[in-house]
Short mmCIF file of C-alpha atoms in Angstrom, two decimals:
data_model
loop_
_atom_site.label_atom_id
_atom_site.label_comp_id
_atom_site.label_asym_id
_atom_site.label_seq_id
_atom_site.Cartn_x
_atom_site.Cartn_y
_atom_site.Cartn_z
CA MET R 1357 64.64 -95.01 160.14
CA ASN R 1358 67.75 -95.39 157.99
CA GLU R 1359 67.16 -97.90 155.25
CA ALA R 1360 68.33 -98.66 151.73
CA ILE R 1361 65.22 -98.91 149.56
CA THR R 1362 65.05 -100.47 146.10
CA LEU R 1363 62.76 -98.40 143.88
CA ARG R 1364 60.45 -99.84 141.22
CA ASP R 1365 63.05 -99.22 138.51
CA GLY R 1366 65.77 -101.05 140.44
CA ARG R 1367 67.66 -97.98 141.68
CA ILE R 1368 68.52 -97.70 145.33
CA VAL R 1369 68.03 -94.73 147.65
CA GLN R 1370 68.82 -94.31 151.33
CA VAL R 1371 65.80 -93.07 153.30
CA ARG R 1372 66.49 -91.46 156.67
CA HIS R 1373 65.61 -88.53 158.92
CA SER R 1374 67.38 -85.23 158.26
CA ARG R 1375 70.24 -84.57 160.65
CA GLN R 1376 72.94 -82.06 161.47
CA GLY R 1377 75.24 -81.70 158.47
CA ASP R 1378 72.37 -81.96 155.95
CA ALA R 1379 71.71 -78.25 155.47
CA GLU R 1380 73.69 -77.79 152.22
CA ARG R 1381 72.37 -80.99 150.69
CA VAL R 1382 68.77 -80.12 151.56
CA HIS R 1383 69.26 -76.57 150.32
CA ALA R 1384 70.61 -77.83 146.97
CA TYR R 1385 67.60 -80.15 146.73
CA ILE R 1386 65.05 -77.38 147.42
CA CYS R 1387 66.66 -75.19 144.73
CA ALA R 1388 66.72 -78.07 142.21
CA LEU R 1389 63.08 -78.89 142.97
CA GLY R 1390 62.00 -75.25 142.72
CA ARG R 1391 63.73 -74.90 139.34
CA SER R 1392 62.26 -78.11 137.92
CA THR R 1393 58.58 -77.57 138.77
CA ASP R 1394 56.10 -74.76 139.35
CA MET R 1395 53.91 -77.03 141.47
CA ILE R 1396 55.55 -75.96 144.74
CA LEU R 1397 55.57 -72.67 146.62
CA THR R 1398 59.33 -72.21 146.33
CA CYS R 1399 60.56 -70.68 143.09
CA ASP R 1400 63.64 -69.09 141.58
CA GLY R 1401 64.23 -65.80 143.41
CA ASP R 1402 62.48 -67.09 146.53
CA PHE R 1403 64.74 -69.91 147.69
CA PRO R 1404 65.37 -70.17 151.42
CA SER R 1405 68.92 -69.43 152.60
CA ILE R 1406 71.14 -72.26 153.87
CA GLU R 1407 70.82 -70.64 157.33
CA ARG R 1408 67.05 -70.94 157.12
CA VAL R 1409 67.29 -74.63 156.17
CA GLN R 1410 69.72 -75.07 159.07
CA SER R 1411 67.29 -73.40 161.47
CA HIS R 1412 64.65 -75.97 160.51
CA ILE R 1413 67.11 -78.83 161.05
CA ASP R 1414 67.88 -77.36 164.48
CA LEU R 1415 64.19 -77.72 165.40
CA ILE R 1416 64.15 -81.47 164.74
CA ALA R 1417 65.92 -82.43 167.98
CA ASP R 1418 63.27 -80.62 170.08
CA GLY R 1419 60.45 -82.33 168.17
CA ARG R 1420 59.40 -79.05 166.52
CA PHE R 1421 60.04 -80.20 162.96
CA TYR R 1422 60.03 -83.52 161.13
CA SER R 1423 61.97 -84.24 157.96
CA LEU R 1424 62.52 -87.43 156.03
CA VAL R 1425 64.97 -87.41 153.10
CA ALA R 1426 65.80 -89.86 150.30
CA ILE R 1427 69.47 -89.80 149.30
CA GLU R 1428 71.04 -91.15 146.14
CA PRO R 1429 74.07 -93.17 147.37
CA ASP R 1430 76.31 -92.52 144.32
CA THR R 1431 76.06 -88.74 144.46
CA ASP R 1432 75.02 -88.20 148.09
CA ARG R 1433 72.27 -85.88 146.72
CA VAL R 1434 68.84 -85.53 148.29
CA VAL R 1435 66.33 -86.62 145.63
CA GLY R 1436 63.10 -86.55 147.62
CA ASN R 1437 61.70 -85.43 150.97
CA ALA R 1438 58.64 -85.42 153.21
CA SER R 1439 58.46 -83.00 156.12
CA PHE R 1440 55.94 -81.95 158.72
CA ARG R 1441 55.82 -78.54 160.34
CA PHE R 1442 54.21 -78.30 163.75
CA ALA R 1443 52.15 -75.24 164.63
CA GLU R 1444 53.41 -72.89 167.33
CA ARG R 1445 50.00 -72.02 168.78
CA LYS R 1446 48.71 -74.26 171.58
CA LYS R 1447 45.24 -74.60 170.06
CA LEU R 1448 46.89 -76.02 166.92
CA ALA R 1449 49.45 -78.22 168.67
CA HIS R 1450 47.68 -81.38 167.44
CA VAL R 1451 48.12 -80.37 163.78
CA ALA R 1452 51.06 -81.11 161.44
CA ASP R 1453 51.44 -79.57 157.99
CA LEU R 1454 52.95 -81.70 155.20
CA GLY R 1455 55.44 -80.53 152.60
CA MET R 1456 57.02 -82.96 150.18
CA GLY R 1457 58.65 -83.39 146.80
CA VAL R 1458 60.58 -85.74 144.54
CA LEU R 1459 63.10 -84.66 141.90
CA GLU R 1460 62.13 -85.38 138.28
CA SER R 1461 64.93 -87.97 138.02
CA HIS R 1462 63.17 -90.07 140.68
CA GLN R 1463 59.50 -89.53 139.89
CA ARG R 1464 57.23 -92.45 138.94
CA THR R 1465 59.41 -94.87 140.92
CA GLY R 1466 57.14 -95.17 143.97
CA LEU R 1467 59.46 -92.96 146.03
CA GLY R 1468 56.85 -90.25 146.73
CA THR R 1469 54.31 -92.74 148.05
CA LEU R 1470 56.98 -94.46 150.11
CA LEU R 1471 58.13 -91.20 151.74
CA LEU R 1472 54.52 -90.14 152.33
CA ASN R 1473 53.49 -93.43 153.94
CA GLN R 1474 56.58 -93.49 156.16
CA ALA R 1475 56.05 -89.90 157.26
CA ILE R 1476 52.36 -90.54 158.05
CA GLU R 1477 53.30 -93.66 159.99
CA ASP R 1478 55.80 -91.64 162.03
CA MET R 1479 53.08 -89.04 162.77
CA ARG R 1480 50.76 -91.83 163.96
CA GLY R 1481 53.47 -92.67 166.48
CA HIS R 1482 53.69 -89.04 167.63
CA ALA R 1483 51.99 -88.47 170.98
CA ASP R 1484 50.65 -84.96 170.20
CA ILE R 1485 49.71 -85.13 166.53
CA GLN R 1486 46.15 -86.04 165.56
CA ARG R 1487 45.52 -84.10 162.40
CA LEU R 1488 47.59 -83.84 159.21
CA GLU R 1489 47.02 -81.25 156.54
CA LEU R 1490 48.50 -80.09 153.28
CA THR R 1491 48.01 -77.70 150.38
CA VAL R 1492 48.25 -78.91 146.78
CA LEU R 1493 47.70 -77.04 143.51
CA CYS R 1494 44.50 -78.06 141.70
CA SER R 1495 46.61 -78.55 138.58
CA ASN R 1496 48.87 -81.05 140.36
CA THR R 1497 46.51 -83.95 139.70
CA HIS R 1498 49.14 -86.61 140.27
CA ALA R 1499 50.05 -85.41 143.77
CA HIS R 1500 46.36 -84.91 144.59
CA MET R 1501 45.71 -88.56 143.72
CA VAL R 1502 48.70 -89.76 145.77
CA TYR R 1503 47.44 -87.82 148.82
CA LYS R 1504 43.88 -89.08 148.36
CA ARG R 1505 45.12 -92.66 148.15
CA ALA R 1506 47.08 -92.15 151.40
CA GLY R 1507 43.87 -91.09 153.19
CA PHE R 1508 43.77 -87.31 152.87
CA VAL R 1509 40.32 -85.79 152.30
CA GLU R 1510 39.63 -82.62 150.32
CA GLU R 1511 38.43 -79.89 152.70
CA GLY R 1512 38.28 -76.88 150.44
CA VAL R 1513 39.59 -74.96 147.44
CA LYS R 1514 41.25 -71.57 147.80
CA ARG R 1515 40.53 -69.60 144.64
CA ARG R 1516 43.46 -67.90 142.89
CA SER R 1517 45.49 -68.17 146.07
CA LEU R 1518 48.78 -68.71 144.25
CA ARG R 1519 50.36 -66.60 141.53
CA GLN R 1520 52.95 -68.22 139.28
CA PRO R 1521 55.99 -66.16 138.27
CA ASP R 1522 54.48 -65.85 134.75
CA GLY R 1523 51.40 -64.15 136.24
CA ARG R 1524 48.96 -67.09 136.06
CA TYR R 1525 46.73 -67.57 139.08
CA GLU R 1526 46.07 -71.05 140.39
CA ASP R 1527 43.63 -72.54 142.89
CA GLU R 1528 44.90 -74.58 145.82
CA ILE R 1529 43.21 -77.59 147.39
CA ILE R 1530 43.36 -77.93 151.17
CA MET R 1531 43.42 -81.54 152.36
CA GLY R 1532 43.22 -82.96 155.85
CA MET R 1533 43.41 -86.33 157.58
CA TRP R 1534 42.48 -87.28 161.14
CA ILE R 1535 44.91 -89.78 162.64
CA GLY R 1536 43.84 -89.46 166.30
CA ASP R 1537 41.51 -91.84 168.12
CA GLU R 1538 38.77 -89.46 169.18
CA VAL R 1539 35.61 -89.50 167.14
CA ARG R 1540 33.96 -86.32 168.37
CA MET M 225 46.58 -38.38 165.39
CA GLY M 226 43.96 -40.60 163.81
CA GLU M 227 40.32 -40.07 163.07
CA THR M 228 37.49 -39.85 165.60
CA ILE M 229 34.35 -41.85 164.89
CA GLN M 230 31.07 -42.16 166.75
CA VAL M 231 29.66 -45.65 167.15
CA ARG M 232 25.91 -46.41 167.10
CA ASP M 233 25.43 -45.93 170.85
CA GLY M 234 27.03 -42.46 170.75
CA ARG M 235 30.43 -43.34 172.23
CA GLU M 236 33.51 -42.00 170.46
CA LEU M 237 36.59 -43.87 169.37
CA ILE M 238 39.88 -42.93 167.78
CA ILE M 239 40.81 -44.94 164.70
CA ARG M 240 44.44 -45.13 163.61
CA SER M 241 47.09 -47.52 162.31
CA ALA M 242 49.22 -49.28 164.91
CA ILE M 243 52.48 -47.39 165.43
CA PRO M 244 55.84 -48.28 167.02
CA GLY M 245 55.33 -48.25 170.77
CA ASP M 246 51.86 -49.88 170.56
CA GLY M 247 53.22 -53.37 171.38
CA GLN M 248 52.02 -53.31 175.00
CA ARG M 249 48.60 -51.89 173.99
CA VAL M 250 48.17 -54.64 171.40
CA TYR M 251 49.25 -57.25 173.95
CA ASP M 252 46.72 -55.99 176.51
CA PHE M 253 44.00 -56.00 173.85
CA MET M 254 44.80 -59.52 172.66
CA TYR M 255 44.94 -60.76 176.26
CA ALA M 256 41.51 -59.29 177.07
CA LEU M 257 40.08 -60.52 173.76
CA GLY M 258 41.47 -64.06 174.18
CA ASP M 259 40.12 -64.12 177.71
CA SER M 260 36.64 -63.08 176.54
CA THR M 261 36.12 -65.72 173.83
CA ASP M 262 37.45 -69.13 172.87
CA ARG M 263 36.72 -68.47 169.17
CA LEU M 264 40.23 -67.23 168.46
CA LEU M 265 43.68 -68.82 168.66
CA THR M 266 45.17 -66.43 171.18
CA HIS M 267 44.27 -66.98 174.81
CA PRO M 268 45.88 -65.93 178.08
CA GLY M 269 47.75 -69.26 178.24
CA ASP M 270 49.28 -68.74 174.80
CA MET M 271 50.23 -65.13 174.22
CA ARG M 272 52.76 -63.74 171.79
CA THR M 273 55.19 -61.43 173.56
CA VAL M 274 55.07 -57.62 173.54
CA GLU M 275 58.32 -57.74 171.53
CA GLN M 276 56.70 -59.96 168.89
CA TYR M 277 53.77 -57.56 168.54
CA GLU M 278 56.23 -54.67 168.35
CA SER M 279 58.20 -56.45 165.64
CA SER M 280 55.03 -56.96 163.55
CA ILE M 281 54.25 -53.26 163.90
CA THR M 282 57.67 -52.29 162.54
CA GLN M 283 56.79 -54.20 159.35
CA ILE M 284 53.81 -51.94 158.63
CA ALA M 285 56.01 -49.27 157.02
CA GLN M 286 57.37 -51.77 154.44
CA GLY M 287 53.92 -53.17 153.66
CA GLY M 288 54.63 -56.44 155.46
CA PHE M 289 51.73 -55.95 157.89
CA TYR M 290 48.58 -53.87 158.33
CA SER M 291 46.90 -53.09 161.63
CA LEU M 292 43.98 -50.72 162.19
CA CYS M 293 43.21 -49.96 165.84
CA ALA M 294 40.11 -48.54 167.54
CA ILE M 295 41.17 -46.74 170.73
CA ASP M 296 38.97 -45.67 173.62
CA PRO M 297 40.05 -42.03 174.26
CA GLU M 298 39.13 -42.30 177.95
CA THR M 299 41.42 -45.25 178.73
CA ASP M 300 43.86 -45.01 175.79
CA ALA M 301 43.30 -48.77 175.38
CA ILE M 302 42.75 -50.63 172.10
CA VAL M 303 39.18 -52.00 172.04
CA GLY M 304 39.02 -53.27 168.45
CA ASN M 305 41.47 -54.20 165.72
CA ALA M 306 41.60 -55.34 162.10
CA ALA M 307 44.90 -56.76 160.84
CA PHE M 308 46.16 -58.17 157.55
CA TYR M 309 49.22 -60.33 157.00
CA PRO M 310 50.39 -60.42 153.34
CA GLY M 311 51.90 -63.76 152.26
CA SER M 312 55.63 -63.89 152.94
CA ARG M 313 56.50 -65.99 149.88
CA VAL M 314 56.66 -64.60 146.34
CA LYS M 315 53.89 -66.85 144.99
CA ILE M 316 51.43 -65.89 147.72
CA ALA M 317 52.42 -62.24 148.18
CA HIS M 318 49.12 -61.15 146.53
CA ALA M 319 47.06 -62.78 149.30
CA ALA M 320 46.61 -61.29 152.78
CA GLY M 321 45.25 -63.16 155.79
CA MET M 322 42.85 -61.25 158.04
CA VAL M 323 42.34 -61.18 161.81
CA LEU M 324 39.56 -59.08 163.37
CA GLY M 325 38.49 -58.62 166.97
CA VAL M 326 36.35 -56.34 169.15
CA LEU M 327 36.21 -56.43 172.96
CA PRO M 328 32.81 -57.51 174.39
CA GLN M 329 31.96 -54.08 175.85
CA TRP M 330 32.31 -52.59 172.34
CA GLN M 331 30.40 -55.28 170.46
CA GLY M 332 26.93 -54.65 169.05
CA CYS M 333 27.60 -51.01 168.17
CA GLY M 334 28.78 -51.49 164.56
CA LEU M 335 32.49 -51.22 165.32
CA GLY M 336 33.40 -54.66 163.86
CA VAL M 337 31.69 -53.92 160.55
CA TRP M 338 33.25 -50.44 160.46
CA LEU M 339 36.79 -51.82 160.99
CA LEU M 340 36.14 -54.57 158.47
CA ASN M 341 34.91 -52.19 155.76
CA ARG M 342 37.66 -49.63 156.31
CA SER M 343 40.44 -52.21 156.33
CA ILE M 344 39.12 -53.90 153.17
CA GLU M 345 38.92 -50.47 151.54
CA ASP M 346 42.59 -49.91 152.45
CA MET M 347 43.52 -53.33 151.02
CA ARG M 348 41.73 -52.43 147.75
CA LYS M 349 44.01 -49.38 147.52
CA ASN M 350 47.07 -51.60 147.84
CA PRO M 351 47.96 -52.67 144.27
CA LYS M 352 49.92 -55.68 145.54
CA ILE M 353 46.98 -57.24 147.40
CA LEU M 354 44.40 -59.04 145.25
CA ARG M 355 43.03 -61.69 147.56
CA LEU M 356 41.93 -61.69 151.20
CA ASP M 357 41.39 -64.75 153.33
CA LEU M 358 40.53 -65.65 156.89
CA LEU M 359 39.50 -68.48 159.18
CA VAL M 360 36.37 -68.54 161.35
CA MET M 361 35.90 -71.14 164.05
CA ASP M 362 32.68 -73.16 164.27
CA GLY M 363 30.18 -71.46 166.51
CA ASN M 364 31.27 -67.94 165.60
CA ASP M 365 28.18 -67.51 163.42
CA HIS M 366 27.91 -63.78 163.97
CA ALA M 367 31.40 -63.19 162.56
CA LYS M 368 30.84 -65.62 159.68
CA LYS M 369 27.64 -63.79 158.64
CA MET M 370 29.41 -60.45 158.86
CA TYR M 371 32.23 -61.70 156.60
CA GLU M 372 29.72 -63.11 154.12
CA ARG M 373 27.87 -59.81 154.05
CA VAL M 374 31.00 -57.92 152.96
CA GLY M 375 31.80 -60.43 150.22
CA PHE M 376 33.84 -63.28 151.71
CA LYS M 377 32.86 -66.75 150.48
CA VAL M 378 33.29 -70.03 152.31
CA GLU M 379 36.00 -71.97 150.47
CA GLY M 380 36.15 -74.99 152.73
CA HIS M 381 36.07 -76.33 156.26
CA ARG M 382 39.03 -77.71 158.19
CA GLU M 383 37.72 -80.52 160.36
CA LYS M 384 38.80 -80.60 164.01
CA ALA M 385 41.57 -78.11 163.21
CA VAL M 386 41.42 -76.39 166.61
CA ARG M 387 41.66 -77.87 170.09
CA GLN M 388 40.23 -75.69 172.85
CA PRO M 389 41.98 -75.68 176.25
CA SER M 390 38.94 -77.68 177.46
CA GLY M 391 39.90 -80.44 175.02
CA GLU M 392 36.94 -79.75 172.76
CA LEU M 393 37.81 -80.06 169.08
CA CYS M 394 36.34 -77.58 166.69
CA GLY M 395 36.52 -76.99 162.95
CA GLU M 396 37.07 -73.76 161.12
CA TYR M 397 35.71 -72.29 157.92
CA MET M 398 38.17 -71.05 155.34
CA MET M 399 36.86 -67.90 153.69
CA GLY M 400 38.28 -65.94 150.79
CA MET M 401 37.52 -62.88 148.70
CA TRP M 402 39.05 -61.67 145.43
CA ILE M 403 39.55 -57.90 145.38
CA GLY M 404 41.60 -57.67 142.18
CA ASN M 405 40.19 -57.31 138.69
CA GLY M 406 38.18 -60.11 137.09
CA ASN M 407 36.11 -62.76 138.77
CA THR M 408 37.21 -65.47 141.16
CA THR M 409 37.32 -68.33 138.68
CA ASN M 410 40.34 -69.21 136.63
CA GLU M 411 40.21 -68.13 133.02
#
């Protein structure tokens, strides 16, 4: 996938898979996202290093990581992403864990839903993956609704499982979706 | 080193934290445990390496890992273990994930409950840890009841989250317990 997409507000973004050479751009995006919202796990003081981002990109070629990015053509900045991590344990090899985000400048344009749907579609085409899961803060009602609409089902609520830098505790919702054929 | 306890049937065990050099012992224990039950992720076809176990053990000193071992003095082998993994990210550093296991020949003598209670007690003494959580596979009713008895609550159920080597899909219960001050609901 490497397509120019026109968003609801008329702006254009390029949506494609992450590739070698993206590490700095993805790193800058993660830092910008972590500074703009407290709805994700990453926060100021706990940003991954560029080397860590690179190590994830290195896993893509072997099929051990999946990452879709939306890039603003004028600035070459990443403005949104959807990624799936694949478990290392054999008994969990059919499970992929979603992480995604959209920068404030590109929210409410349909980009999040577009990235999510494309990423899910790609997982449906993946031979080993049958279950998708994610964690979302209870307070992130918008994201919760987007995931529900895409087919994720609420499977549980972890009480006070996340502590914000200001000391507030928040509950997290665990969501899952079966995309395999088996019905057992 | 360590503390000697007597289990219900009169046999004695040494209880101590895992220490550098235990990697092979932990590996042998996990291999035997994974071979004895399909209700945990590790099995003989999917082992972590001795080096990986050793590397976890080196994190105990910095508080990055906790591992309490029950050792049979006659064989010097680990026969039961309770481990906690604190969250590695800042926002989840107050939560520790638990893994507990006892070899079949040492089950039914109270060792599991003893390890569980002692390790939770140790976590309560750790000011950084306020929440414990764990996963229990469907069918492991004995373990689930034991966790409920010490205060864990079911927080959800992940459908078909585990695929057994046989191909059978099984779900797992998510359980959690707040050990910090205050109750478990948000203010």
